[in-house]
Structure formats: C-alpha cells, structure tokens
C-alpha cells in the first residue's frame, strides 16, 4: 500500500498517518519529522532547512527530493508507505512520479484531508508535541496525563516554534499557493480521495480506514 496524505498544516496528517501505518504495517514517512531530526542533530541539511522551517516557508525542492530519494530506498519502505508532508509542490510530485517509475512502483491513493483555515489556526495554537518521540497532544482535546510530560516516553511536551499564530498563518498562505495545486494534479490521475478532517480525529480515522478497505 502506497499512499500520500495531503492537507493544510493542522489537518491531522501526522496523527492519521501514525495510526494507519501502525495498523497496516507500512512505513510512516514524514518529511517534517525527518527535517526536525536533522535540525536536532545539527546536520548540514538541518542547518540549511531550519531558517525556512522557522519562517513557515518551504525548504528547497532539490533538498527535499534528494532526501526522499534516499528515504524511499530504505528497507522499511519496501512493504509500502504513507507519505505525510510530501509532496508539497507540483515539482516534488513530478519528481516523486519519476522516482516511483524508476522503482517500478505506483501510488494506490492520494488522500486530501479537508479543513477550513480558521479551524487550523485554533487547532495548531493548542497543539503540543513530544520533543523526544514526536507524539502529538492538544492542550484542549488531548492533553498529556502529566503536564508537559509525554505519556508514551516521558519526554518533554513542547510547542513547536512554527505553531505560533503568525507562523501558522504564513504556513497556510504557503499551503494555498504551493501545495493546493496538487489537488488538481492528483485529481487528474483519478486516485484522489477527500476526507472531512474538521471533526474529532477518530471520525477522520474511520473514514480513512473505510477508504483502505
Ligand atoms: P510539517 O511537520 O509537515 O508541518 O513540516 C514542517 C516544516 O518542514 C514545513 O513548514 C516546511 O518548512 C518543512 N517541510 C516539510 N515537508 C516539506 C516539503 N515536502 N517541502 C518543503 N518543505 C517541507
């Protein structure tokens, strides 16, 4: 199973991809997580990417495409993958298509998580993440059991720098300008599916599982 999840920041791509990849034993590949790991460990890619990430802008296509060429070639991606946060531009989608052709693979579905901008702003301002394992929380709907401590691994639960309101609004602008054109791009391929992502995460997950069946 090879699936792409697209949608604005805060639509729940990370949460849904984690649940689905566990249930169906496919690799969850999040470009945002890979980049944040590079920032944490101070790699050349991390240093280059950080300024764009902090500003809510996109990292250069060439860096992302090289990074994904390596990642999709890793052993765990052989049994299938769920891409979260990639592709994010038409150039990235074209590069992915060539890459999959080279590997004689094809995509099964592209799932669009739909949610209005204002709902995204509310959701992301209250989002918190574990700085150690990446588990996702929400101060209103899903707080950790102990304040600031991850239920899964005991790591520190923090607010991402790019989850501040001004940066969220910038990320939404970037989404509409750069990533929304992928909807037309994939609609033409006939594998685009839409899910209402504005409700509770379990409702979207049920729809997603329905599409998998
Ligand atoms: P995310 O965790 O998916 O919201 O990504 C966080 C940030 O990483 C984004 O705001 C971008 O700066 C960068 N990023 C993640 N994926 C990509 C991508 N496919 N292309 C360019 N930049 C990306």
mmCIF file of C-alpha atoms and ligand atoms in Angstrom:
data_model
loop_
_atom_site.group_PDB
_atom_site.id
_atom_site.type_symbol
_atom_site.label_atom_id
_atom_site.label_comp_id
_atom_site.label_asym_id
_atom_site.label_seq_id
_atom_site.Cartn_x
_atom_site.Cartn_y
_atom_site.Cartn_z
ATOM 1 C CA UNK A 1 0.000 0.000 0.000
ATOM 2 C CA UNK A 2 1.475 3.337 -1.104
ATOM 3 C CA UNK A 3 -0.459 6.387 -0.025
ATOM 4 C CA UNK A 4 0.048 10.147 0.093
ATOM 5 C CA UNK A 5 -1.730 12.276 2.690
ATOM 6 C CA UNK A 6 -2.145 15.907 1.740
ATOM 7 C CA UNK A 7 -3.874 18.748 3.536
ATOM 8 C CA UNK A 8 -3.086 22.021 5.280
ATOM 9 C CA UNK A 9 -0.931 22.162 8.398
ATOM 10 C CA UNK A 10 -3.046 21.024 11.349
ATOM 11 C CA UNK A 11 -5.376 18.813 9.290
ATOM 12 C CA UNK A 12 -4.141 15.794 11.252
ATOM 13 C CA UNK A 13 -1.800 14.243 8.681
ATOM 14 C CA UNK A 14 0.769 13.198 11.298
ATOM 15 C CA UNK A 15 -1.783 11.710 13.697
ATOM 16 C CA UNK A 16 -3.674 9.825 10.987
ATOM 17 C CA UNK A 17 -0.527 8.594 9.259
ATOM 18 C CA UNK A 18 0.858 7.255 12.551
ATOM 19 C CA UNK A 19 -2.367 5.336 13.269
ATOM 20 C CA UNK A 20 -2.725 3.941 9.759
ATOM 21 C CA UNK A 21 0.929 2.975 9.365
ATOM 22 C CA UNK A 22 0.796 1.040 12.625
ATOM 23 C CA UNK A 23 -2.429 -0.747 11.720
ATOM 24 C CA UNK A 24 -1.353 -1.704 8.191
ATOM 25 C CA UNK A 25 2.386 -2.169 8.932
ATOM 26 C CA UNK A 26 3.618 0.340 6.382
ATOM 27 C CA UNK A 27 6.331 2.969 6.846
ATOM 28 C CA UNK A 28 5.145 6.395 8.045
ATOM 29 C CA UNK A 29 7.403 8.856 6.250
ATOM 30 C CA UNK A 30 7.057 12.453 7.415
ATOM 31 C CA UNK A 31 9.348 14.985 5.756
ATOM 32 C CA UNK A 32 8.708 17.406 8.646
ATOM 33 C CA UNK A 33 9.871 14.776 11.189
ATOM 34 C CA UNK A 34 12.969 13.928 9.127
ATOM 35 C CA UNK A 35 13.837 17.626 8.832
ATOM 36 C CA UNK A 36 13.301 18.251 12.563
ATOM 37 C CA UNK A 37 15.570 15.280 13.332
ATOM 38 C CA UNK A 38 18.232 16.831 11.064
ATOM 39 C CA UNK A 39 17.832 20.177 12.849
ATOM 40 C CA UNK A 40 18.206 18.454 16.251
ATOM 41 C CA UNK A 41 21.337 16.599 15.243
ATOM 42 C CA UNK A 42 22.834 19.652 13.504
ATOM 43 C CA UNK A 43 23.397 18.126 10.045
ATOM 44 C CA UNK A 44 24.159 20.298 7.007
ATOM 45 C CA UNK A 45 20.602 19.685 5.773
ATOM 46 C CA UNK A 46 19.197 20.619 9.193
ATOM 47 C CA UNK A 47 21.160 23.879 9.303
ATOM 48 C CA UNK A 48 20.014 24.763 5.794
ATOM 49 C CA UNK A 49 16.365 23.823 6.450
ATOM 50 C CA UNK A 50 15.927 25.473 9.860
ATOM 51 C CA UNK A 51 15.584 29.069 8.692
ATOM 52 C CA UNK A 52 12.833 28.139 6.238
ATOM 53 C CA UNK A 53 11.013 25.994 8.778
ATOM 54 C CA UNK A 54 11.137 28.690 11.467
ATOM 55 C CA UNK A 55 9.678 31.185 8.996
ATOM 56 C CA UNK A 56 6.890 28.813 7.926
ATOM 57 C CA UNK A 57 8.278 28.646 4.368
ATOM 58 C CA UNK A 58 9.093 25.582 2.313
ATOM 59 C CA UNK A 59 12.562 24.058 2.170
ATOM 60 C CA UNK A 60 14.010 23.977 -1.385
ATOM 61 C CA UNK A 61 12.575 21.259 -3.631
ATOM 62 C CA UNK A 62 16.052 19.960 -4.563
ATOM 63 C CA UNK A 63 16.952 19.271 -0.899
ATOM 64 C CA UNK A 64 13.636 17.575 -0.196
ATOM 65 C CA UNK A 65 13.734 15.462 -3.355
ATOM 66 C CA UNK A 66 17.287 14.208 -2.602
ATOM 67 C CA UNK A 67 16.260 13.449 0.967
ATOM 68 C CA UNK A 68 13.201 11.478 -0.180
ATOM 69 C CA UNK A 69 15.132 9.598 -2.853
ATOM 70 C CA UNK A 70 17.260 8.193 -0.028
ATOM 71 C CA UNK A 71 14.359 7.575 2.346
ATOM 72 C CA UNK A 72 12.142 5.745 -0.144
ATOM 73 C CA UNK A 73 15.041 3.422 -0.947
ATOM 74 C CA UNK A 74 15.289 2.231 2.682
ATOM 75 C CA UNK A 75 14.253 -1.309 3.591
ATOM 76 C CA UNK A 76 11.111 -0.446 5.602
ATOM 77 C CA UNK A 77 9.583 1.400 2.629
ATOM 78 C CA UNK A 78 9.578 -1.799 0.559
ATOM 79 C CA UNK A 79 6.399 -3.085 2.215
ATOM 80 C CA UNK A 80 4.568 0.176 1.461
ATOM 81 C CA UNK A 81 4.464 3.698 2.835
ATOM 82 C CA UNK A 82 2.275 6.534 3.906
ATOM 83 C CA UNK A 83 3.778 9.885 2.934
ATOM 84 C CA UNK A 84 2.980 12.746 5.292
ATOM 85 C CA UNK A 85 4.041 16.224 4.157
ATOM 86 C CA UNK A 86 5.480 15.145 0.811
ATOM 87 C CA UNK A 87 4.996 16.081 -1.965
ATOM 88 C CA UNK A 88 4.227 19.693 -1.140
ATOM 89 C CA UNK A 89 4.763 21.282 -4.557
ATOM 90 C CA UNK A 90 3.972 20.198 -8.113
ATOM 91 C CA UNK A 91 7.750 19.925 -8.772
ATOM 92 C CA UNK A 92 8.017 17.474 -5.860
ATOM 93 C CA UNK A 93 5.019 15.485 -7.161
ATOM 94 C CA UNK A 94 6.663 15.223 -10.595
ATOM 95 C CA UNK A 95 9.941 14.114 -9.018
ATOM 96 C CA UNK A 96 8.092 11.504 -6.930
ATOM 97 C CA UNK A 97 6.375 10.192 -10.033
ATOM 98 C CA UNK A 98 9.744 9.736 -11.809
ATOM 99 C CA UNK A 99 11.216 8.121 -8.716
ATOM 100 C CA UNK A 100 8.355 5.625 -8.456
ATOM 101 C CA UNK A 101 8.641 4.869 -12.189
ATOM 102 C CA UNK A 102 12.356 4.111 -11.708
ATOM 103 C CA UNK A 103 11.406 1.739 -8.863
ATOM 104 C CA UNK A 104 8.509 0.221 -10.917
ATOM 105 C CA UNK A 105 6.046 1.205 -8.199
ATOM 106 C CA UNK A 106 2.739 3.021 -8.338
ATOM 107 C CA UNK A 107 0.640 5.009 -5.872
ATOM 108 C CA UNK A 108 -2.614 3.469 -4.598
ATOM 109 C CA UNK A 109 -4.282 6.639 -3.319
ATOM 110 C CA UNK A 110 -3.828 10.313 -2.535
ATOM 111 C CA UNK A 111 -5.971 11.356 0.405
ATOM 112 C CA UNK A 112 -6.865 15.002 0.909
ATOM 113 C CA UNK A 113 -7.736 15.999 4.491
ATOM 114 C CA UNK A 114 -10.068 18.993 4.209
ATOM 115 C CA UNK A 115 -10.409 21.625 6.937
ATOM 116 C CA UNK A 116 -11.044 25.393 6.981
ATOM 117 C CA UNK A 117 -8.201 27.814 7.751
ATOM 118 C CA UNK A 118 -9.729 29.198 10.967
ATOM 119 C CA UNK A 119 -10.173 25.694 12.380
ATOM 120 C CA UNK A 120 -6.495 25.050 11.606
ATOM 121 C CA UNK A 121 -5.381 28.159 13.496
ATOM 122 C CA UNK A 122 -7.383 27.128 16.585
ATOM 123 C CA UNK A 123 -6.066 23.575 16.430
ATOM 124 C CA UNK A 124 -2.402 24.417 15.919
ATOM 125 C CA UNK A 125 -2.226 27.106 18.584
ATOM 126 C CA UNK A 126 -3.198 24.391 21.080
ATOM 127 C CA UNK A 127 -1.029 21.620 19.561
ATOM 128 C CA UNK A 128 1.877 20.291 21.606
ATOM 129 C CA UNK A 129 4.400 17.635 20.621
ATOM 130 C CA UNK A 130 6.836 15.405 22.459
ATOM 131 C CA UNK A 131 10.323 16.723 21.753
ATOM 132 C CA UNK A 132 11.652 13.202 22.105
ATOM 133 C CA UNK A 133 9.309 10.730 20.319
ATOM 134 C CA UNK A 134 7.097 13.149 18.331
ATOM 135 C CA UNK A 135 3.772 12.041 19.945
ATOM 136 C CA UNK A 136 1.095 14.675 19.309
ATOM 137 C CA UNK A 137 -1.081 16.286 22.018
ATOM 138 C CA UNK A 138 -3.614 19.096 22.241
ATOM 139 C CA UNK A 139 -3.994 21.305 25.309
ATOM 140 C CA UNK A 140 -7.800 21.181 24.965
ATOM 141 C CA UNK A 141 -8.770 17.890 23.331
ATOM 142 C CA UNK A 142 -5.888 15.604 24.266
ATOM 143 C CA UNK A 143 -3.533 16.891 26.974
ATOM 144 C CA UNK A 144 -0.775 14.613 28.308
ATOM 145 C CA UNK A 145 -1.712 12.966 31.634
ATOM 146 C CA UNK A 146 1.045 14.864 33.483
ATOM 147 C CA UNK A 147 1.531 18.480 32.440
ATOM 148 C CA UNK A 148 4.428 18.830 29.965
ATOM 149 C CA UNK A 149 5.380 15.131 30.122
ATOM 150 C CA UNK A 150 4.860 12.653 27.262
ATOM 151 C CA UNK A 151 2.554 9.701 28.119
ATOM 152 C CA UNK A 152 4.469 7.472 25.695
ATOM 153 C CA UNK A 153 8.120 8.080 26.582
ATOM 154 C CA UNK A 154 8.343 10.625 29.422
ATOM 155 C CA UNK A 155 9.956 13.226 27.105
ATOM 156 C CA UNK A 156 9.237 16.965 27.336
ATOM 157 C CA UNK A 157 5.984 18.040 25.661
ATOM 158 C CA UNK A 158 6.531 21.409 23.964
ATOM 159 C CA UNK A 159 5.006 23.836 21.465
ATOM 160 C CA UNK A 160 6.721 23.750 18.056
ATOM 161 C CA UNK A 161 8.299 27.093 17.107
ATOM 162 C CA UNK A 162 6.259 27.063 13.893
ATOM 163 C CA UNK A 163 2.969 26.568 15.788
ATOM 164 C CA UNK A 164 2.907 30.259 16.825
ATOM 165 C CA UNK A 165 -0.073 32.088 15.269
ATOM 166 C CA UNK A 166 1.892 34.382 12.893
ATOM 167 C CA UNK A 167 3.857 31.418 11.563
ATOM 168 C CA UNK A 168 0.693 29.296 11.255
ATOM 169 C CA UNK A 169 -0.883 31.989 9.063
ATOM 170 C CA UNK A 170 2.238 32.101 6.902
ATOM 171 C CA UNK A 171 2.186 28.277 6.578
ATOM 172 C CA UNK A 172 -1.467 28.437 5.461
ATOM 173 C CA UNK A 173 -0.586 31.015 2.789
ATOM 174 C CA UNK A 174 2.213 28.755 1.584
ATOM 175 C CA UNK A 175 -0.183 25.782 1.563
ATOM 176 C CA UNK A 176 -2.718 27.585 -0.627
ATOM 177 C CA UNK A 177 -0.060 28.911 -3.008
ATOM 178 C CA UNK A 178 2.253 25.894 -3.295
ATOM 179 C CA UNK A 179 0.509 22.730 -2.131
ATOM 180 C CA UNK A 180 -3.190 23.189 -3.000
ATOM 181 C CA UNK A 181 -2.356 22.910 -6.758
ATOM 182 C CA UNK A 182 -1.565 19.248 -6.039
ATOM 183 C CA UNK A 183 -5.307 18.649 -5.667
ATOM 184 C CA UNK A 184 -5.831 19.318 -9.389
ATOM 185 C CA UNK A 185 -2.645 17.462 -10.227
ATOM 186 C CA UNK A 186 -3.793 14.262 -8.487
ATOM 187 C CA UNK A 187 -7.477 14.668 -9.372
ATOM 188 C CA UNK A 188 -6.440 14.150 -12.994
ATOM 189 C CA UNK A 189 -4.835 10.806 -12.075
ATOM 190 C CA UNK A 190 -8.160 9.512 -10.672
ATOM 191 C CA UNK A 191 -6.713 8.395 -7.306
ATOM 192 C CA UNK A 192 -7.608 11.448 -5.195
ATOM 193 C CA UNK A 193 -9.977 10.842 -2.249
ATOM 194 C CA UNK A 194 -11.333 13.518 0.101
ATOM 195 C CA UNK A 195 -11.955 13.291 3.838
ATOM 196 C CA UNK A 196 -13.576 15.822 6.166
ATOM 197 C CA UNK A 197 -10.838 16.469 8.733
ATOM 198 C CA UNK A 198 -12.676 19.128 10.734
ATOM 199 C CA UNK A 199 -14.241 16.771 13.302
ATOM 200 C CA UNK A 200 -12.693 14.593 16.007
ATOM 201 C CA UNK A 201 -9.640 12.622 14.902
ATOM 202 C CA UNK A 202 -11.432 9.256 15.307
ATOM 203 C CA UNK A 203 -14.093 10.308 12.785
ATOM 204 C CA UNK A 204 -11.456 11.097 10.151
ATOM 205 C CA UNK A 205 -9.612 7.891 11.017
ATOM 206 C CA UNK A 206 -12.819 5.847 10.441
ATOM 207 C CA UNK A 207 -13.247 7.461 7.000
ATOM 208 C CA UNK A 208 -9.613 6.778 6.218
ATOM 209 C CA UNK A 209 -9.959 3.117 7.226
ATOM 210 C CA UNK A 210 -13.092 2.928 5.084
ATOM 211 C CA UNK A 211 -11.046 4.054 2.081
ATOM 212 C CA UNK A 212 -8.399 1.418 2.837
ATOM 213 C CA UNK A 213 -10.910 -1.446 2.964
HETATM 214 P P1 LIG B 1 5.338 19.643 8.799
HETATM 215 O O1 LIG B 1 5.795 18.947 10.042
HETATM 216 O O2 LIG B 1 4.925 18.685 7.710
HETATM 217 O O3 LIG B 1 4.290 20.694 9.077
HETATM 218 O O4 LIG B 1 6.611 20.419 8.209
HETATM 219 C C1 LIG B 1 7.268 21.420 8.967
HETATM 220 C C2 LIG B 1 8.099 22.288 8.040
HETATM 221 O O5 LIG B 1 9.094 21.496 7.375
HETATM 222 C C3 LIG B 1 7.324 22.951 6.912
HETATM 223 O O6 LIG B 1 6.685 24.154 7.312
HETATM 224 C C4 LIG B 1 8.453 23.211 5.911
HETATM 225 O O7 LIG B 1 9.260 24.297 6.303
HETATM 226 C C5 LIG B 1 9.290 21.951 6.043
HETATM 227 N N1 LIG B 1 8.831 20.882 5.122
HETATM 228 C C6 LIG B 1 8.263 19.693 5.456
HETATM 229 N N2 LIG B 1 7.991 18.979 4.362
HETATM 230 C C7 LIG B 1 8.390 19.723 3.301
HETATM 231 C C8 LIG B 1 8.344 19.536 1.897
HETATM 232 N N3 LIG B 1 7.822 18.421 1.355
HETATM 233 N N4 LIG B 1 8.828 20.528 1.107
HETATM 234 C C9 LIG B 1 9.357 21.646 1.632
HETATM 235 N N5 LIG B 1 9.414 21.900 2.946
HETATM 236 C C10 LIG B 1 8.931 20.946 3.792
#
